[in-house]
PDB file of C-alpha atoms in Angstrom:
ATOM      1  CA  ILE Q  21       1.143   7.726  -7.069  1.00 64.00           C
ATOM      2  CA  HIS Q  22      -1.526   5.853  -5.189  1.00 69.00           C
ATOM      3  CA  GLU Q  23      -2.914   2.604  -6.159  1.00 75.00           C
ATOM      4  CA  PRO Q  24      -6.873   2.709  -6.851  1.00 80.00           C
ATOM      5  CA  ARG Q  25      -8.519   2.331  -3.707  1.00 77.00           C
ATOM      6  CA  ARG Q  26     -10.269  -0.962  -4.480  1.00 85.00           C
ATOM      7  CA  VAL Q  27      -6.746  -2.492  -5.273  1.00 90.00           C
ATOM      8  CA  ARG Q  28      -5.167  -1.465  -2.128  1.00 91.00           C
ATOM      9  CA  GLU Q  29      -8.204  -2.790   0.111  1.00 92.00           C
ATOM     10  CA  SER Q  30      -8.028  -6.048  -1.933  1.00 95.00           C
ATOM     11  CA  ARG Q  31      -4.020  -6.367  -1.478  1.00 95.00           C
ATOM     12  CA  PHE Q  32      -4.525  -5.516   2.340  1.00 96.00           C
ATOM     13  CA  THR Q  33      -7.214  -7.901   3.131  1.00 97.00           C
ATOM     14  CA  GLN Q  34      -5.591 -10.794   0.992  1.00 97.00           C
ATOM     15  CA  LYS Q  35      -2.265 -10.247   2.807  1.00 98.00           C
ATOM     16  CA  VAL Q  36      -3.755 -10.327   6.322  1.00 98.00           C
ATOM     17  CA  ALA Q  37      -5.644 -13.415   5.431  1.00 98.00           C
ATOM     18  CA  GLN Q  38      -2.707 -14.947   4.015  1.00 98.00           C
ATOM     19  CA  ILE Q  39      -0.478 -14.368   7.266  1.00 98.00           C
ATOM     20  CA  VAL Q  40      -3.295 -15.705   9.601  1.00 98.00           C
ATOM     21  CA  ARG Q  41      -4.055 -18.741   7.477  1.00 98.00           C
ATOM     22  CA  ARG Q  42      -0.489 -19.860   7.540  1.00 98.00           C
ATOM     23  CA  GLY Q  43      -0.787 -19.919  11.253  1.00 98.00           C
ATOM     24  CA  GLY Q  44       0.828 -16.425  11.949  1.00 98.00           C
ATOM     25  CA  ARG Q  45       0.240 -13.315  13.826  1.00 98.00           C
ATOM     26  CA  CYS Q  46      -0.296 -10.219  11.865  1.00 98.00           C
ATOM     27  CA  LEU Q  47       0.917  -6.936  13.222  1.00 97.00           C
ATOM     28  CA  LEU Q  48      -0.427  -3.673  11.760  1.00 96.00           C
ATOM     29  CA  PRO Q  49       1.256  -0.480  13.255  1.00 94.00           C
ATOM     30  CA  VAL Q  50      -0.857   2.418  12.994  1.00 88.00           C
ATOM     31  CA  PHE Q  51      -1.514   5.862  14.274  1.00 79.00           C
ATOM     32  CA  ALA Q  52      -4.414   6.073  16.812  1.00 63.00           C
ATOM     33  CA  LEU Q  53      -6.869   8.103  14.875  1.00 65.00           C
ATOM     34  CA  GLY Q  54      -8.293   7.891  11.501  1.00 63.00           C
ATOM     35  CA  ARG Q  55      -6.465   5.154   9.566  1.00 74.00           C
ATOM     36  CA  ALA Q  56      -7.089   2.770  12.597  1.00 79.00           C
ATOM     37  CA  GLN Q  57     -10.805   3.110  12.363  1.00 81.00           C
ATOM     38  CA  GLU Q  58     -10.773   2.959   8.465  1.00 83.00           C
ATOM     39  CA  LEU Q  59      -8.803  -0.421   8.452  1.00 90.00           C
ATOM     40  CA  LEU Q  60     -10.884  -2.006  11.395  1.00 89.00           C
ATOM     41  CA  LEU Q  61     -13.848  -1.253   9.316  1.00 89.00           C
ATOM     42  CA  ILE Q  62     -12.339  -2.963   6.196  1.00 92.00           C
ATOM     43  CA  LEU Q  63     -11.339  -6.089   8.357  1.00 95.00           C
ATOM     44  CA  ASP Q  64     -14.559  -6.409  10.063  1.00 94.00           C
ATOM     45  CA  GLU Q  65     -16.238  -6.388   6.718  1.00 92.00           C
ATOM     46  CA  PHE Q  66     -13.970  -8.863   5.241  1.00 96.00           C
ATOM     47  CA  TRP Q  67     -14.258 -11.236   8.270  1.00 97.00           C
ATOM     48  CA  GLU Q  68     -18.076 -11.073   8.138  1.00 94.00           C
ATOM     49  CA  ALA Q  69     -17.524 -12.262   4.414  1.00 96.00           C
ATOM     50  CA  HIS Q  70     -15.235 -15.105   5.287  1.00 97.00           C
ATOM     51  CA  PRO Q  71     -16.601 -17.463   7.884  1.00 97.00           C
ATOM     52  CA  ASP Q  72     -13.504 -19.539   7.898  1.00 97.00           C
ATOM     53  CA  LEU Q  73     -11.597 -16.451   9.450  1.00 98.00           C
ATOM     54  CA  GLN Q  74     -14.104 -15.680  12.140  1.00 97.00           C
ATOM     55  CA  HIS Q  75     -12.426 -17.916  14.735  1.00 97.00           C
ATOM     56  CA  ILE Q  76      -9.216 -15.776  14.426  1.00 97.00           C
ATOM     57  CA  PRO Q  77      -9.471 -12.703  16.798  1.00 96.00           C
ATOM     58  CA  ILE Q  78      -8.891  -9.242  15.722  1.00 96.00           C
ATOM     59  CA  TYR Q  79      -7.594  -6.642  18.437  1.00 93.00           C
ATOM     60  CA  TYR Q  80      -6.948  -2.982  18.345  1.00 88.00           C
ATOM     61  CA  ALA Q  81      -4.510  -1.982  21.180  1.00 82.00           C
ATOM     62  CA  SER Q  82      -4.814   1.943  21.697  1.00 65.00           C
ATOM     63  CA  ALA Q  83      -6.559   3.592  24.608  1.00 63.00           C
ATOM     64  CA  LEU Q  84      -6.827   6.825  22.526  1.00 59.00           C
ATOM     65  CA  ALA Q  85      -8.371   4.919  19.502  1.00 60.00           C
ATOM     66  CA  LYS Q  86     -10.996   3.233  21.817  1.00 62.00           C
ATOM     67  CA  ARG Q  87     -11.899   6.626  23.495  1.00 65.00           C
ATOM     68  CA  CYS Q  88     -12.383   7.981  19.686  1.00 67.00           C
ATOM     69  CA  MET Q  89     -14.483   5.098  18.654  1.00 65.00           C
ATOM     70  CA  SER Q  90     -17.658   6.507  20.260  1.00 69.00           C
ATOM     71  CA  VAL Q  91     -17.188   9.704  18.092  1.00 70.00           C
ATOM     72  CA  TYR Q  92     -17.030   7.448  14.903  1.00 66.00           C
ATOM     73  CA  GLN Q  93     -20.123   5.602  16.240  1.00 68.00           C
ATOM     74  CA  THR Q  94     -22.150   8.674  16.785  1.00 72.00           C
ATOM     75  CA  TYR Q  95     -21.291  10.934  13.682  1.00 69.00           C
ATOM     76  CA  ILE Q  96     -22.409   8.480  10.929  1.00 70.00           C
ATOM     77  CA  ASN Q  97     -23.853  11.308   9.067  1.00 72.00           C
ATOM     78  CA  MET Q  98     -20.318  12.701   8.520  1.00 71.00           C
ATOM     79  CA  MET Q  99     -19.214   9.476   6.868  1.00 69.00           C
ATOM     80  CA  ASN Q 100     -19.256   8.643   3.107  1.00 69.00           C
ATOM     81  CA  ASP Q 101     -22.288   7.244   1.291  1.00 73.00           C
ATOM     82  CA  SER Q 102     -21.035   3.597   1.755  1.00 71.00           C
ATOM     83  CA  VAL Q 103     -20.879   3.869   5.671  1.00 67.00           C
ATOM     84  CA  ARG Q 104     -24.118   5.535   5.725  1.00 68.00           C
ATOM     85  CA  ARG Q 105     -26.089   2.879   3.832  1.00 71.00           C
ATOM     86  CA  ARG Q 106     -24.547   0.030   6.126  1.00 67.00           C
ATOM     87  CA  TYR Q 107     -25.899   2.254   9.187  1.00 61.00           C
ATOM     88  CA  ASP Q 108     -29.395   1.402   7.786  1.00 62.00           C
ATOM     89  CA  VAL Q 109     -28.763  -2.158   8.987  1.00 64.00           C
ATOM     90  CA  SER Q 110     -26.379  -1.462  11.862  1.00 67.00           C
ATOM     91  CA  ASN Q 111     -23.801   0.773  13.209  1.00 66.00           C
ATOM     92  CA  PRO Q 112     -20.723  -0.257  11.092  1.00 65.00           C
ATOM     93  CA  PHE Q 113     -18.335   0.871  13.948  1.00 70.00           C
ATOM     94  CA  ALA Q 114     -19.997  -1.590  16.343  1.00 76.00           C
ATOM     95  CA  PHE Q 115     -17.566  -4.201  15.254  1.00 85.00           C
ATOM     96  CA  LYS Q 116     -18.632  -7.795  15.300  1.00 90.00           C
ATOM     97  CA  PHE Q 117     -15.180  -9.324  14.987  1.00 94.00           C
ATOM     98  CA  VAL Q 118     -12.949  -6.790  16.596  1.00 91.00           C
ATOM     99  CA  SER Q 119     -12.293  -6.179  20.239  1.00 89.00           C
ATOM    100  CA  SER Q 120     -10.226  -3.900  22.313  1.00 85.00           C
ATOM    101  CA  LEU Q 121      -6.893  -4.780  23.946  1.00 84.00           C
ATOM    102  CA  LYS Q 122      -6.496  -3.245  27.273  1.00 74.00           C
ATOM    103  CA  SER Q 123      -2.804  -3.960  27.571  1.00 74.00           C
ATOM    104  CA  ILE Q 124      -0.139  -6.637  26.753  1.00 79.00           C
ATOM    105  CA  GLU Q 125      -0.873  -8.358  30.127  1.00 80.00           C
ATOM    106  CA  HIS Q 126      -4.421  -9.000  28.907  1.00 76.00           C
ATOM    107  CA  PHE Q 127      -3.324 -10.571  25.565  1.00 84.00           C
ATOM    108  CA  SER Q 128      -3.306 -14.125  25.167  1.00 85.00           C
ATOM    109  CA  ASP Q 129      -0.604 -14.778  22.602  1.00 90.00           C
ATOM    110  CA  THR Q 130      -1.590 -18.383  21.814  1.00 90.00           C
ATOM    111  CA  GLY Q 131      -2.183 -18.454  18.081  1.00 95.00           C
ATOM    112  CA  PRO Q 132      -3.061 -16.685  14.824  1.00 97.00           C
ATOM    113  CA  CYS Q 133      -4.330 -13.214  15.547  1.00 97.00           C
ATOM    114  CA  VAL Q 134      -4.478  -9.609  13.954  1.00 97.00           C
ATOM    115  CA  VAL Q 135      -3.404  -6.987  16.142  1.00 95.00           C
ATOM    116  CA  MET Q 136      -3.464  -3.141  15.275  1.00 92.00           C
ATOM    117  CA  ALA Q 137      -1.302  -1.288  17.734  1.00 91.00           C
ATOM    118  CA  SER Q 138       0.443   2.222  17.877  1.00 87.00           C
ATOM    119  CA  PRO Q 139       2.808   3.944  17.201  1.00 89.00           C
ATOM    120  CA  GLY Q 140       2.646   3.641  13.505  1.00 89.00           C
ATOM    121  CA  MET Q 141       6.488   4.023  12.988  1.00 93.00           C
ATOM    122  CA  LEU Q 142       7.413   1.199  15.594  1.00 95.00           C
ATOM    123  CA  GLN Q 143       9.427   3.622  17.530  1.00 93.00           C
ATOM    124  CA  SER Q 144       8.376   2.337  21.045  1.00 92.00           C
ATOM    125  CA  GLY Q 145       5.266   1.125  22.799  1.00 90.00           C
ATOM    126  CA  LEU Q 146       3.172  -1.970  22.309  1.00 90.00           C
ATOM    127  CA  SER Q 147       3.756  -1.933  18.410  1.00 93.00           C
ATOM    128  CA  ARG Q 148       7.483  -2.184  18.981  1.00 95.00           C
ATOM    129  CA  GLU Q 149       6.930  -4.691  21.713  1.00 94.00           C
ATOM    130  CA  LEU Q 150       4.938  -7.139  19.610  1.00 95.00           C
ATOM    131  CA  PHE Q 151       7.229  -6.628  16.557  1.00 97.00           C
ATOM    132  CA  GLU Q 152      10.236  -7.602  18.509  1.00 97.00           C
ATOM    133  CA  ARG Q 153       8.208 -10.610  19.951  1.00 96.00           C
ATOM    134  CA  TRP Q 154       7.071 -12.044  16.517  1.00 97.00           C
ATOM    135  CA  CYS Q 155       9.494 -10.840  14.030  1.00 98.00           C
ATOM    136  CA  THR Q 156      11.847 -13.836  14.187  1.00 98.00           C
ATOM    137  CA  ASP Q 157       8.890 -16.313  12.958  1.00 98.00           C
ATOM    138  CA  LYS Q 158       8.455 -16.701   9.297  1.00 97.00           C
ATOM    139  CA  ARG Q 159       4.893 -17.395   9.815  1.00 98.00           C
ATOM    140  CA  ASN Q 160       4.197 -13.928  11.193  1.00 98.00           C
ATOM    141  CA  GLY Q 161       3.732 -10.866   9.215  1.00 98.00           C
ATOM    142  CA  THR Q 162       3.778  -7.028   9.467  1.00 98.00           C
ATOM    143  CA  ILE Q 163       2.035  -4.618   7.288  1.00 97.00           C
ATOM    144  CA  LEU Q 164       2.820  -1.012   7.179  1.00 95.00           C
ATOM    145  CA  CYS Q 165      -0.173   0.967   6.274  1.00 89.00           C
ATOM    146  CA  GLY Q 166       1.235   4.711   6.816  1.00 83.00           C
ATOM    147  CA  TYR Q 167       3.845   7.018   6.168  1.00 82.00           C
ATOM    148  CA  ALA Q 168       7.250   6.257   8.044  1.00 87.00           C
ATOM    149  CA  VAL Q 169      10.124   8.836   8.269  1.00 90.00           C
ATOM    150  CA  ASP Q 170      13.911   7.939   8.015  1.00 93.00           C
ATOM    151  CA  GLY Q 171      15.405   6.903  11.179  1.00 94.00           C
ATOM    152  CA  THR Q 172      12.485   4.833  12.475  1.00 95.00           C
ATOM    153  CA  LEU Q 173      12.165   0.944  12.574  1.00 96.00           C
ATOM    154  CA  ALA Q 174       9.173   1.061  10.326  1.00 96.00           C
ATOM    155  CA  LYS Q 175      11.283   2.650   7.537  1.00 96.00           C
ATOM    156  CA  HIS Q 176      14.157   0.551   8.205  1.00 96.00           C
ATOM    157  CA  ILE Q 177      12.227  -2.854   7.822  1.00 97.00           C
ATOM    158  CA  MET Q 178      11.100  -1.610   4.247  1.00 96.00           C
ATOM    159  CA  THR Q 179      14.760  -2.135   3.182  1.00 95.00           C
ATOM    160  CA  GLU Q 180      14.326  -5.740   3.843  1.00 93.00           C
ATOM    161  CA  PRO Q 181      17.236  -6.219   6.339  1.00 97.00           C
ATOM    162  CA  SER Q 182      18.319  -9.505   7.642  1.00 97.00           C
ATOM    163  CA  THR Q 183      18.352  -8.203  11.337  1.00 97.00           C
ATOM    164  CA  ILE Q 184      16.902  -5.679  13.346  1.00 96.00           C
ATOM    165  CA  THR Q 185      18.092  -4.160  16.501  1.00 95.00           C
ATOM    166  CA  ARG Q 186      15.926  -4.443  19.765  1.00 94.00           C
ATOM    167  CA  ALA Q 187      14.964  -1.495  21.837  1.00 91.00           C
ATOM    168  CA  ASP Q 188      17.595  -2.950  24.408  1.00 93.00           C
ATOM    169  CA  GLY Q 189      20.340  -3.296  21.670  1.00 94.00           C
ATOM    170  CA  LYS Q 190      20.331  -6.951  21.081  1.00 95.00           C
ATOM    171  CA  GLU Q 191      20.170  -8.135  17.542  1.00 97.00           C
ATOM    172  CA  LEU Q 192      17.280 -10.058  16.176  1.00 97.00           C
ATOM    173  CA  PRO Q 193      16.849 -12.044  13.049  1.00 98.00           C
ATOM    174  CA  LEU Q 194      14.100 -10.572  10.676  1.00 98.00           C
ATOM    175  CA  ARG Q 195      12.289 -13.764   9.445  1.00 98.00           C
ATOM    176  CA  CYS Q 196       8.552 -12.441   9.317  1.00 98.00           C
ATOM    177  CA  SER Q 197       7.236 -11.003   6.194  1.00 98.00           C
ATOM    178  CA  VAL Q 198       7.075  -7.250   5.826  1.00 98.00           C
ATOM    179  CA  ASP Q 199       4.535  -5.320   3.341  1.00 96.00           C
ATOM    180  CA  TYR Q 200       3.963  -1.768   2.879  1.00 94.00           C
ATOM    181  CA  ILE Q 201       0.093  -0.940   1.513  1.00 92.00           C
ATOM    182  CA  THR Q 202      -0.363   2.791   1.982  1.00 84.00           C
ATOM    183  CA  PHE Q 203      -3.708   4.183   2.982  1.00 79.00           C
ATOM    184  CA  SER Q 204      -2.266   7.570   3.164  1.00 68.00           C
ATOM    185  CA  ALA Q 205      -4.696  10.466   3.382  1.00 63.00           C
ATOM    186  CA  HIS Q 206      -2.563  13.014   1.362  1.00 70.00           C
ATOM    187  CA  SER Q 207      -2.998  13.514  -2.189  1.00 76.00           C
ATOM    188  CA  ASP Q 208      -0.621  11.800  -4.483  1.00 77.00           C
ATOM    189  CA  PHE Q 209       1.180  13.617  -7.758  1.00 86.00           C
ATOM    190  CA  LEU Q 210      -1.617  13.010  -9.907  1.00 85.00           C
ATOM    191  CA  GLN Q 211      -4.280  14.382  -7.678  1.00 84.00           C
ATOM    192  CA  THR Q 212      -2.182  17.342  -6.654  1.00 88.00           C
ATOM    193  CA  SER Q 213      -1.273  18.285 -10.299  1.00 90.00           C
ATOM    194  CA  GLY Q 214      -4.944  17.857 -11.377  1.00 92.00           C
ATOM    195  CA  PHE Q 215      -5.855  20.286  -8.770  1.00 92.00           C
ATOM    196  CA  ILE Q 216      -3.228  22.926  -9.835  1.00 93.00           C
ATOM    197  CA  ASP Q 217      -4.231  22.365 -13.348  1.00 93.00           C
ATOM    198  CA  ALA Q 218      -7.859  23.027 -12.667  1.00 94.00           C
ATOM    199  CA  LEU Q 219      -7.145  26.142 -10.753  1.00 93.00           C
ATOM    200  CA  ARG Q 220      -4.351  27.539 -12.855  1.00 93.00           C
ATOM    201  CA  PRO Q 221      -3.142  29.942 -10.249  1.00 93.00           C
ATOM    202  CA  SER Q 222      -0.461  32.616 -11.158  1.00 93.00           C
ATOM    203  CA  ASN Q 223       1.523  31.733  -8.170  1.00 93.00           C
ATOM    204  CA  ILE Q 224       2.110  28.659  -6.183  1.00 91.00           C
ATOM    205  CA  VAL Q 225       3.239  28.855  -2.438  1.00 91.00           C
ATOM    206  CA  LEU Q 226       4.515  25.712  -0.775  1.00 85.00           C
ATOM    207  CA  VAL Q 227       4.107  25.358   2.801  1.00 85.00           C
ATOM    208  CA  HIS Q 228       5.311  22.600   5.173  1.00 75.00           C
ATOM    209  CA  GLY Q 229       2.857  21.286   7.818  1.00 60.00           C
TER     210      GLY Q 229
END
């Protein structure tokens, strides 16, 4: 069962702020589309309301997410009421405190920051590289915001292991904080059962995918 939306957003922003305020790097492994833009919108709004955080950079590191950002910036009429109201002032997807990170070579890893990188399950790529770089420092933190399947590193670190295995096979101590705050787009039990109760169908067919 999902937590109420406001509770999840508050937990998410407070946890991000907690990590960077203690001098850490905050890693957000995400899928490139949908959830990434949603979380960036939440963070940009939170940073705007908290001047003490505005010197701390927020990056999103996904070429696909960057290419799709123009779609989000264009089709504001397809968004919810809150986003459309904000558009009357300025385009909410023209972020003030978020910038795109082209590659790890363009990243100056010198202090507290927030980095949103794919893939969401930490199997490989930039999110895996940054996690392996940062996981040994207790000041740092990783927040998992999406679903993780068995057998992936993201699922494994939810069990709070003392060590993790790097992609090259070397063992590393896991000292950074790990939190799971789901922003899943799937309906939960109450929503699904409520939908079925409202329809009262004579048959229910379950289909995967």
